[in-house]
Amino acid sequence: MKGRRETRTAVVVGAGLAGLTAATGLAARGIGVTVLEARDRVGGRTHGIEVAPGRWIDAGAAYLGDRHTELLALLGELGLKTTPTAMLGASRFALGAARGGEPTTRDGRFPPLNAVALGDLFELLDELTTTVRPEAPWLTPGAERLDTLTAAEWAEQHLTHPDARLFFPLFLGEMMAADPAAVSVLHLAFYLRSGGGLRYLNAFEGGAQQDRITGGAHLVCERLADRLGARVRLGEPVRAVHQDADGVTALTAHGSYRADVAVLALPPVLADAIEHRPGLPLRRAGERTARGCAVKASLVYPAPVWRDHGLSGWSVNARGPLLSTVDDTPPEGRPGVLTGFVTGAEAHRFAALDPAQQREAAARQAAQLFPMLPEPIGCHITDWVNEPYSQGCYAALLGPGDWLRHGPALTAPSGRVHWAGTETSTAYFGLMEGAIRSGHRVVAEILARG
């Protein structure tokens, strides 16, 4: 634009996938960048845990599929490989436990519930999903009604069979770490559509959970940060962002950082918690925007002994804390790692326990599901519910009214402030792919400023 000063510097707030994608993209085009990260590590909602020397698991985001093209391209650029998600063997289901039954073993992943009732549930969800406009959910036909109703209220109105009512919150917990009472029907339908559809999101082979990143997803951010070197500053939570006619200043406890533009690669609630001067024309989150409800409990054993018994390590359970489990054993085959997902309302209950109680509850339930298990040699609890610089995981949960009020301004810059993060991507919202795409979008926006 004539008369507008060329953008030469940018300050990026947040060193997760979105922030580091934006920062490296800008740096590669000659723009000076500084990345400010509140934590003492990069990675955001990707986080690796070393369970044995040189053997890592994902305590945060983990899975990808063949449609995640930007992530796959980035892995190739960084020299990283993928490992197929191990799903060989039978599954365990403790769905009858709510009615006093014992866990059962079943081939495949389809639960031992009424097939007609679950088929009807999936058809209803498919109908919702296909009506959504993923690029602009607020323009979906009937959006006002869908954005007013919670998923729990929708289930109360449409699900009559007890098996469908039992399975629905477990499904939402697995797919989007959500309590049905916390999300609008519009957000539920959008999330499924954005991620590639119900069947793609829920699938391992040929789906969104087909592969893991060899060595851990955290390696992506670590290698991006290595390219930036000292331009990434850890332990610098940003308290305020002030704009004026000439630039923007990010303020932390340790100093101030001046630039032409800022990129805020943060979840909506955290973006709102920063003092903005002048104030934002519209807040990034609403009163009913909730944090993603997920805790990961990773139990470590000398070996994946469930495999010797023809089991995949996959389970689905009506009672918590572990509402599902998956085989997270490193590709080397040792040690054995069984990761339990604590999601939805159960995540809040579990997160309130002290660490010893959490470990005991997780190990006890794992032993009930897989009686052949020895005592675990390690247990790693990753509480995303109370993580102060993520405010939940997999992503923020948009409640009633959020899409209609905040959706139209989702990506619009606020003066010199640009927005990134998986919650700003209408493609693959909540996934690593969405975070990377948001970083690319922000680079294009800033370059277009001139």
CSV table of N, CA and C in Angstrom, one decimal, residues 105-229:
chain,number,residue,atom,x,y,z
A,105,THR,N,-13.3,-58.9,25.4
A,105,THR,CA,-12.3,-58.8,24.2
A,105,THR,C,-13.1,-58.9,22.9
A,106,ARG,N,-12.7,-58.1,21.9
A,106,ARG,CA,-13.4,-58.1,20.7
A,106,ARG,C,-12.5,-57.8,19.5
A,107,ASP,N,-12.6,-58.5,18.4
A,107,ASP,CA,-11.8,-58.1,17.3
A,107,ASP,C,-12.2,-56.7,16.7
A,108,GLY,N,-11.2,-56.0,16.3
A,108,GLY,CA,-11.5,-54.7,15.7
A,108,GLY,C,-11.8,-53.6,16.8
A,109,ARG,N,-12.3,-52.5,16.3
A,109,ARG,CA,-12.5,-51.4,17.3
A,109,ARG,C,-14.0,-51.0,17.5
A,110,PHE,N,-14.9,-51.8,16.8
A,110,PHE,CA,-16.3,-51.5,17.0
A,110,PHE,C,-16.8,-52.0,18.3
A,111,PRO,N,-17.4,-51.2,19.1
A,111,PRO,CA,-17.7,-51.6,20.5
A,111,PRO,C,-18.8,-52.6,20.6
A,112,PRO,N,-18.9,-53.4,21.6
A,112,PRO,CA,-19.9,-54.4,21.7
A,112,PRO,C,-21.2,-53.8,22.3
A,113,LEU,N,-21.8,-52.8,21.5
A,113,LEU,CA,-23.0,-52.2,21.8
A,113,LEU,C,-24.0,-52.4,20.6
A,114,ASN,N,-25.2,-52.0,20.8
A,114,ASN,CA,-26.2,-52.2,19.8
A,114,ASN,C,-25.8,-51.5,18.5
A,115,ALA,N,-25.5,-52.3,17.4
A,115,ALA,CA,-25.0,-51.8,16.2
A,115,ALA,C,-26.0,-50.9,15.5
A,116,VAL,N,-27.3,-51.2,15.6
A,116,VAL,CA,-28.2,-50.3,14.9
A,116,VAL,C,-28.3,-48.9,15.6
A,117,ALA,N,-28.2,-48.9,17.0
A,117,ALA,CA,-28.2,-47.6,17.7
A,117,ALA,C,-27.0,-46.8,17.4
A,118,LEU,N,-25.8,-47.4,17.3
A,118,LEU,CA,-24.6,-46.7,17.0
A,118,LEU,C,-24.6,-46.3,15.5
A,119,GLY,N,-25.1,-47.1,14.6
A,119,GLY,CA,-25.3,-46.7,13.2
A,119,GLY,C,-26.1,-45.5,13.1
A,120,ASP,N,-27.3,-45.5,13.8
A,120,ASP,CA,-28.1,-44.3,13.8
A,120,ASP,C,-27.4,-43.0,14.3
A,121,LEU,N,-26.6,-43.2,15.4
A,121,LEU,CA,-25.9,-42.1,15.9
A,121,LEU,C,-24.9,-41.5,14.9
A,122,PHE,N,-24.2,-42.4,14.2
A,122,PHE,CA,-23.2,-41.9,13.2
A,122,PHE,C,-23.9,-41.3,12.0
A,123,GLU,N,-25.1,-41.8,11.7
A,123,GLU,CA,-25.8,-41.2,10.6
A,123,GLU,C,-26.3,-39.8,10.9
A,124,LEU,N,-26.7,-39.6,12.2
A,124,LEU,CA,-27.1,-38.3,12.6
A,124,LEU,C,-25.9,-37.3,12.6
A,125,LEU,N,-24.8,-37.8,13.1
A,125,LEU,CA,-23.6,-37.0,13.1
A,125,LEU,C,-23.1,-36.6,11.6
A,126,ASP,N,-23.2,-37.6,10.7
A,126,ASP,CA,-22.9,-37.4,9.3
A,126,ASP,C,-23.8,-36.3,8.7
A,127,GLU,N,-25.1,-36.4,9.1
A,127,GLU,CA,-26.0,-35.4,8.5
A,127,GLU,C,-25.6,-34.0,9.0
A,128,LEU,N,-25.3,-33.9,10.3
A,128,LEU,CA,-24.9,-32.6,10.8
A,128,LEU,C,-23.6,-32.1,10.1
A,129,THR,N,-22.7,-33.0,10.0
A,129,THR,CA,-21.4,-32.6,9.5
A,129,THR,C,-21.4,-32.1,8.0
A,130,THR,N,-22.2,-32.8,7.2
A,130,THR,CA,-22.3,-32.5,5.8
A,130,THR,C,-23.0,-31.1,5.6
A,131,THR,N,-23.7,-30.6,6.5
A,131,THR,CA,-24.4,-29.3,6.3
A,131,THR,C,-23.5,-28.1,6.6
A,132,VAL,N,-22.4,-28.4,7.3
A,132,VAL,CA,-21.5,-27.3,7.8
A,132,VAL,C,-20.7,-26.7,6.6
A,133,ARG,N,-20.6,-25.4,6.7
A,133,ARG,CA,-19.7,-24.7,5.7
A,133,ARG,C,-18.3,-24.6,6.5
A,134,PRO,N,-17.4,-25.4,6.2
A,134,PRO,CA,-16.2,-25.5,7.0
A,134,PRO,C,-15.3,-24.2,6.9
A,135,GLU,N,-15.4,-23.5,5.8
A,135,GLU,CA,-14.6,-22.3,5.6
A,135,GLU,C,-15.3,-21.1,6.3
A,136,ALA,N,-16.6,-21.2,6.7
A,136,ALA,CA,-17.3,-20.2,7.4
A,136,ALA,C,-18.5,-20.8,8.1
A,137,PRO,N,-18.2,-21.4,9.2
A,137,PRO,CA,-19.3,-22.2,10.0
A,137,PRO,C,-20.5,-21.3,10.3
A,138,TRP,N,-20.2,-20.0,10.6
A,138,TRP,CA,-21.3,-19.1,11.0
A,138,TRP,C,-22.3,-18.8,9.8
A,139,LEU,N,-21.9,-19.2,8.6
A,139,LEU,CA,-22.8,-19.1,7.5
A,139,LEU,C,-23.6,-20.4,7.1
A,140,THR,N,-23.4,-21.4,8.0
A,140,THR,CA,-24.1,-22.7,7.8
A,140,THR,C,-25.6,-22.5,7.9
A,141,PRO,N,-26.4,-23.1,7.0
A,141,PRO,CA,-27.8,-23.0,7.2
A,141,PRO,C,-28.2,-23.5,8.6
A,142,GLY,N,-29.0,-22.6,9.2
A,142,GLY,CA,-29.5,-23.0,10.6
A,142,GLY,C,-28.4,-22.7,11.6
A,143,ALA,N,-27.4,-21.9,11.3
A,143,ALA,CA,-26.2,-21.7,12.2
A,143,ALA,C,-26.7,-21.2,13.6
A,144,GLU,N,-27.6,-20.3,13.6
A,144,GLU,CA,-28.0,-19.7,14.9
A,144,GLU,C,-28.6,-20.7,15.8
A,145,ARG,N,-29.4,-21.6,15.3
A,145,ARG,CA,-30.0,-22.7,16.1
A,145,ARG,C,-28.9,-23.7,16.5
A,146,LEU,N,-28.0,-24.1,15.6
A,146,LEU,CA,-26.9,-25.0,15.9
A,146,LEU,C,-25.9,-24.5,16.9
A,147,ASP,N,-25.7,-23.1,16.9
A,147,ASP,CA,-24.7,-22.5,17.8
A,147,ASP,C,-25.3,-22.2,19.1
A,148,THR,N,-26.6,-22.3,19.3
A,148,THR,CA,-27.3,-22.1,20.5
A,148,THR,C,-27.4,-23.4,21.4
A,149,LEU,N,-27.5,-24.5,20.7
A,149,LEU,CA,-27.7,-25.8,21.3
A,149,LEU,C,-26.4,-26.4,21.7
A,150,THR,N,-26.3,-27.0,22.9
A,150,THR,CA,-25.1,-27.7,23.3
A,150,THR,C,-25.2,-29.1,22.7
A,151,ALA,N,-24.0,-29.8,22.6
A,151,ALA,CA,-24.0,-31.2,22.1
A,151,ALA,C,-24.8,-32.1,23.1
A,152,ALA,N,-24.7,-31.8,24.4
A,152,ALA,CA,-25.5,-32.5,25.4
A,152,ALA,C,-27.0,-32.4,25.2
A,153,GLU,N,-27.4,-31.2,24.9
A,153,GLU,CA,-28.9,-31.0,24.6
A,153,GLU,C,-29.3,-31.7,23.4
A,154,TRP,N,-28.5,-31.6,22.3
A,154,TRP,CA,-28.8,-32.3,21.1
A,154,TRP,C,-28.9,-33.8,21.3
A,155,ALA,N,-28.0,-34.4,22.1
A,155,ALA,CA,-28.1,-35.8,22.4
A,155,ALA,C,-29.3,-36.2,23.2
A,156,GLU,N,-29.7,-35.3,24.1
A,156,GLU,CA,-31.0,-35.5,24.9
A,156,GLU,C,-32.2,-35.6,23.9
A,157,GLN,N,-32.2,-34.7,22.9
A,157,GLN,CA,-33.3,-34.7,22.0
A,157,GLN,C,-33.3,-35.8,20.9
A,158,HIS,N,-32.1,-36.3,20.5
A,158,HIS,CA,-32.1,-37.1,19.4
A,158,HIS,C,-31.7,-38.6,19.7
A,159,LEU,N,-31.0,-38.8,20.8
A,159,LEU,CA,-30.5,-40.2,21.1
A,159,LEU,C,-31.5,-40.9,22.1
A,160,THR,N,-32.1,-41.9,21.6
A,160,THR,CA,-33.1,-42.6,22.5
A,160,THR,C,-32.6,-43.9,23.0
A,161,HIS,N,-31.7,-44.5,22.3
A,161,HIS,CA,-31.2,-45.8,22.8
A,161,HIS,C,-30.1,-45.6,23.8
A,162,PRO,N,-30.2,-46.4,24.9
A,162,PRO,CA,-29.2,-46.2,26.0
A,162,PRO,C,-27.7,-46.4,25.5
A,163,ASP,N,-27.5,-47.3,24.5
A,163,ASP,CA,-26.2,-47.5,24.1
A,163,ASP,C,-25.6,-46.3,23.3
A,164,ALA,N,-26.5,-45.7,22.6
A,164,ALA,CA,-26.1,-44.4,21.9
A,164,ALA,C,-25.8,-43.3,22.9
A,165,ARG,N,-26.6,-43.3,23.9
A,165,ARG,CA,-26.3,-42.2,25.0
A,165,ARG,C,-25.1,-42.5,25.7
A,166,LEU,N,-24.8,-43.8,25.9
A,166,LEU,CA,-23.5,-44.2,26.6
A,166,LEU,C,-22.3,-43.9,25.8
A,167,PHE,N,-22.4,-44.1,24.5
A,167,PHE,CA,-21.2,-44.0,23.7
A,167,PHE,C,-20.9,-42.6,23.2
A,168,PHE,N,-21.9,-41.7,23.1
A,168,PHE,CA,-21.7,-40.4,22.6
A,168,PHE,C,-20.7,-39.6,23.3
A,169,PRO,N,-20.8,-39.5,24.7
A,169,PRO,CA,-19.7,-38.7,25.4
A,169,PRO,C,-18.3,-39.3,25.3
A,170,LEU,N,-18.3,-40.6,25.2
A,170,LEU,CA,-17.0,-41.3,25.0
A,170,LEU,C,-16.4,-40.9,23.6
A,171,PHE,N,-17.2,-40.9,22.6
A,171,PHE,CA,-16.8,-40.5,21.3
A,171,PHE,C,-16.3,-39.1,21.2
A,172,LEU,N,-17.1,-38.2,21.8
A,172,LEU,CA,-16.6,-36.8,21.9
A,172,LEU,C,-15.3,-36.6,22.6
A,173,GLY,N,-15.2,-37.4,23.7
A,173,GLY,CA,-13.9,-37.3,24.4
A,173,GLY,C,-12.7,-37.7,23.6
A,174,GLU,N,-12.9,-38.8,22.9
A,174,GLU,CA,-11.8,-39.3,22.0
A,174,GLU,C,-11.5,-38.4,20.9
A,175,MET,N,-12.6,-37.9,20.2
A,175,MET,CA,-12.4,-37.1,19.0
A,175,MET,C,-11.9,-35.7,19.3
A,176,MET,N,-12.4,-35.0,20.3
A,176,MET,CA,-12.1,-33.6,20.5
A,176,MET,C,-11.9,-33.2,22.0
A,177,ALA,N,-11.7,-34.2,22.9
A,177,ALA,CA,-11.5,-33.9,24.3
A,177,ALA,C,-12.5,-33.0,24.9
A,178,ALA,N,-13.8,-33.3,24.6
A,178,ALA,CA,-14.9,-32.4,25.0
A,178,ALA,C,-15.9,-33.1,25.8
A,179,ASP,N,-16.4,-32.3,26.8
A,179,ASP,CA,-17.6,-32.7,27.5
A,179,ASP,C,-18.8,-32.2,26.6
A,180,PRO,N,-19.8,-33.0,26.3
A,180,PRO,CA,-20.9,-32.6,25.5
A,180,PRO,C,-21.6,-31.3,25.9
A,181,ALA,N,-21.5,-31.1,27.2
A,181,ALA,CA,-22.2,-29.8,27.7
A,181,ALA,C,-21.4,-28.6,27.4
A,182,ALA,N,-20.1,-28.7,27.0
A,182,ALA,CA,-19.2,-27.6,26.8
A,182,ALA,C,-19.2,-27.0,25.4
A,183,VAL,N,-19.7,-27.8,24.4
A,183,VAL,CA,-19.6,-27.4,23.0
A,183,VAL,C,-20.9,-27.2,22.4
A,184,SER,N,-21.0,-26.3,21.4
A,184,SER,CA,-22.2,-26.1,20.7
A,184,SER,C,-22.3,-27.2,19.6
A,185,VAL,N,-23.5,-27.5,19.1
A,185,VAL,CA,-23.6,-28.5,18.0
A,185,VAL,C,-22.9,-28.0,16.8
A,186,LEU,N,-22.9,-26.7,16.6
A,186,LEU,CA,-22.2,-26.1,15.4
A,186,LEU,C,-20.7,-26.4,15.5
A,187,HIS,N,-20.2,-26.3,16.7
A,187,HIS,CA,-18.7,-26.5,16.8
A,187,HIS,C,-18.4,-28.0,16.7
A,188,LEU,N,-19.3,-28.9,17.2
A,188,LEU,CA,-19.1,-30.3,17.1
A,188,LEU,C,-19.1,-30.7,15.6
A,189,ALA,N,-20.1,-30.2,14.8
A,189,ALA,CA,-20.2,-30.5,13.4
A,189,ALA,C,-19.1,-30.0,12.6
A,190,PHE,N,-18.7,-28.7,12.9
A,190,PHE,CA,-17.5,-28.1,12.3
A,190,PHE,C,-16.3,-28.9,12.5
A,191,TYR,N,-16.0,-29.2,13.8
A,191,TYR,CA,-14.8,-29.9,14.1
A,191,TYR,C,-14.6,-31.2,13.3
A,192,LEU,N,-15.7,-32.0,13.2
A,192,LEU,CA,-15.7,-33.2,12.5
A,192,LEU,C,-15.4,-33.0,11.0
A,193,ARG,N,-16.1,-32.0,10.5
A,193,ARG,CA,-16.0,-31.6,9.0
A,193,ARG,C,-14.6,-31.1,8.8
A,194,SER,N,-14.1,-30.2,9.6
A,194,SER,CA,-12.8,-29.6,9.4
A,194,SER,C,-11.7,-30.6,9.4
A,195,GLY,N,-11.8,-31.7,10.3
A,195,GLY,CA,-10.8,-32.7,10.4
A,195,GLY,C,-10.8,-33.8,9.3
A,196,GLY,N,-11.7,-33.7,8.4
A,196,GLY,CA,-11.8,-34.6,7.3
A,196,GLY,C,-13.0,-35.6,7.3
A,197,GLY,N,-13.9,-35.3,8.3
A,197,GLY,CA,-15.1,-36.2,8.4
A,197,GLY,C,-15.0,-37.2,9.5
A,198,LEU,N,-16.1,-37.7,9.9
A,198,LEU,CA,-16.2,-38.6,11.1
A,198,LEU,C,-15.3,-39.8,10.9
A,199,ARG,N,-15.4,-40.4,9.8
A,199,ARG,CA,-14.7,-41.7,9.6
A,199,ARG,C,-13.2,-41.5,9.4
A,200,TYR,N,-12.8,-40.4,8.8
A,200,TYR,CA,-11.4,-40.2,8.7
A,200,TYR,C,-10.7,-39.8,10.0
A,201,LEU,N,-11.4,-39.0,10.8
A,201,LEU,CA,-10.9,-38.6,12.1
A,201,LEU,C,-10.7,-39.8,13.0
A,202,ASN,N,-11.7,-40.7,12.9
A,202,ASN,CA,-11.7,-41.9,13.8
A,202,ASN,C,-10.9,-43.0,13.4
A,203,ALA,N,-10.2,-43.0,12.3
A,203,ALA,CA,-9.5,-44.1,11.7
A,203,ALA,C,-8.0,-44.1,12.0
A,204,PHE,N,-7.5,-45.3,12.2
A,204,PHE,CA,-6.0,-45.4,12.3
A,204,PHE,C,-5.5,-45.7,10.8
A,205,GLU,N,-5.6,-46.9,10.3
A,205,GLU,CA,-5.1,-47.1,9.0
A,205,GLU,C,-6.0,-46.3,8.0
A,206,GLY,N,-5.3,-45.5,7.2
A,206,GLY,CA,-6.0,-44.7,6.2
A,206,GLY,C,-6.7,-43.5,6.8
A,207,GLY,N,-6.5,-43.2,8.1
A,207,GLY,CA,-7.2,-42.1,8.7
A,207,GLY,C,-6.2,-41.1,9.4
A,208,ALA,N,-6.8,-40.2,10.2
A,208,ALA,CA,-6.1,-39.1,10.8
A,208,ALA,C,-5.1,-39.6,11.9
A,209,GLN,N,-5.3,-40.9,12.3
A,209,GLN,CA,-4.4,-41.4,13.4
A,209,GLN,C,-3.5,-42.5,12.9
A,210,GLN,N,-3.2,-42.5,11.6
A,210,GLN,CA,-2.5,-43.5,10.9
A,210,GLN,C,-1.0,-43.6,11.4
A,211,ASP,N,-0.4,-42.5,11.6
A,211,ASP,CA,1.0,-42.5,11.9
A,211,ASP,C,1.4,-41.6,13.1
A,212,ARG,N,2.6,-41.8,13.6
A,212,ARG,CA,3.2,-40.9,14.6
A,212,ARG,C,4.5,-40.5,14.0
A,213,ILE,N,5.1,-39.4,14.6
A,213,ILE,CA,6.4,-38.9,14.2
A,213,ILE,C,7.4,-39.7,14.9
A,214,THR,N,8.3,-40.3,14.2
A,214,THR,CA,9.4,-41.1,14.8
A,214,THR,C,10.2,-40.2,15.7
A,215,GLY,N,10.3,-40.7,17.0
A,215,GLY,CA,11.1,-39.9,17.9
A,215,GLY,C,10.3,-38.9,18.7
A,216,GLY,N,9.0,-38.6,18.2
A,216,GLY,CA,8.1,-37.7,18.9
A,216,GLY,C,7.8,-36.5,18.2
A,217,ALA,N,6.6,-36.0,18.3
A,217,ALA,CA,6.2,-34.8,17.5
A,217,ALA,C,6.9,-33.5,18.0
A,218,HIS,N,7.4,-33.6,19.2
A,218,HIS,CA,8.2,-32.4,19.7
A,218,HIS,C,9.4,-32.0,18.9
A,219,LEU,N,9.9,-33.0,18.1
A,219,LEU,CA,11.1,-32.8,17.3
A,219,LEU,C,10.8,-31.8,16.2
A,220,VAL,N,9.6,-31.6,15.8
A,220,VAL,CA,9.3,-30.7,14.7
A,220,VAL,C,9.6,-29.3,15.2
A,221,CYS,N,9.1,-28.9,16.4
A,221,CYS,CA,9.3,-27.6,17.0
A,221,CYS,C,10.8,-27.4,17.3
A,222,GLU,N,11.4,-28.4,17.9
A,222,GLU,CA,12.8,-28.3,18.2
A,222,GLU,C,13.7,-28.0,17.0
A,223,ARG,N,13.4,-28.6,15.9
A,223,ARG,CA,14.2,-28.4,14.7
A,223,ARG,C,13.9,-27.0,14.1
A,224,LEU,N,12.6,-26.6,14.1
A,224,LEU,CA,12.3,-25.3,13.7
A,224,LEU,C,13.0,-24.2,14.5
A,225,ALA,N,13.0,-24.4,15.9
A,225,ALA,CA,13.7,-23.5,16.8
A,225,ALA,C,15.2,-23.5,16.6
A,226,ASP,N,15.8,-24.6,16.2
A,226,ASP,CA,17.2,-24.6,15.9
A,226,ASP,C,17.6,-23.7,14.8
A,227,ARG,N,16.7,-23.6,13.8
A,227,ARG,CA,16.9,-22.7,12.7
A,227,ARG,C,17.0,-21.2,13.1
A,228,LEU,N,16.2,-20.9,14.2
A,228,LEU,CA,16.1,-19.5,14.6
A,228,LEU,C,17.2,-19.2,15.7
A,229,GLY,N,17.7,-20.2,16.4
A,229,GLY,CA,18.7,-20.0,17.4
A,229,GLY,C,18.3,-19.0,18.5
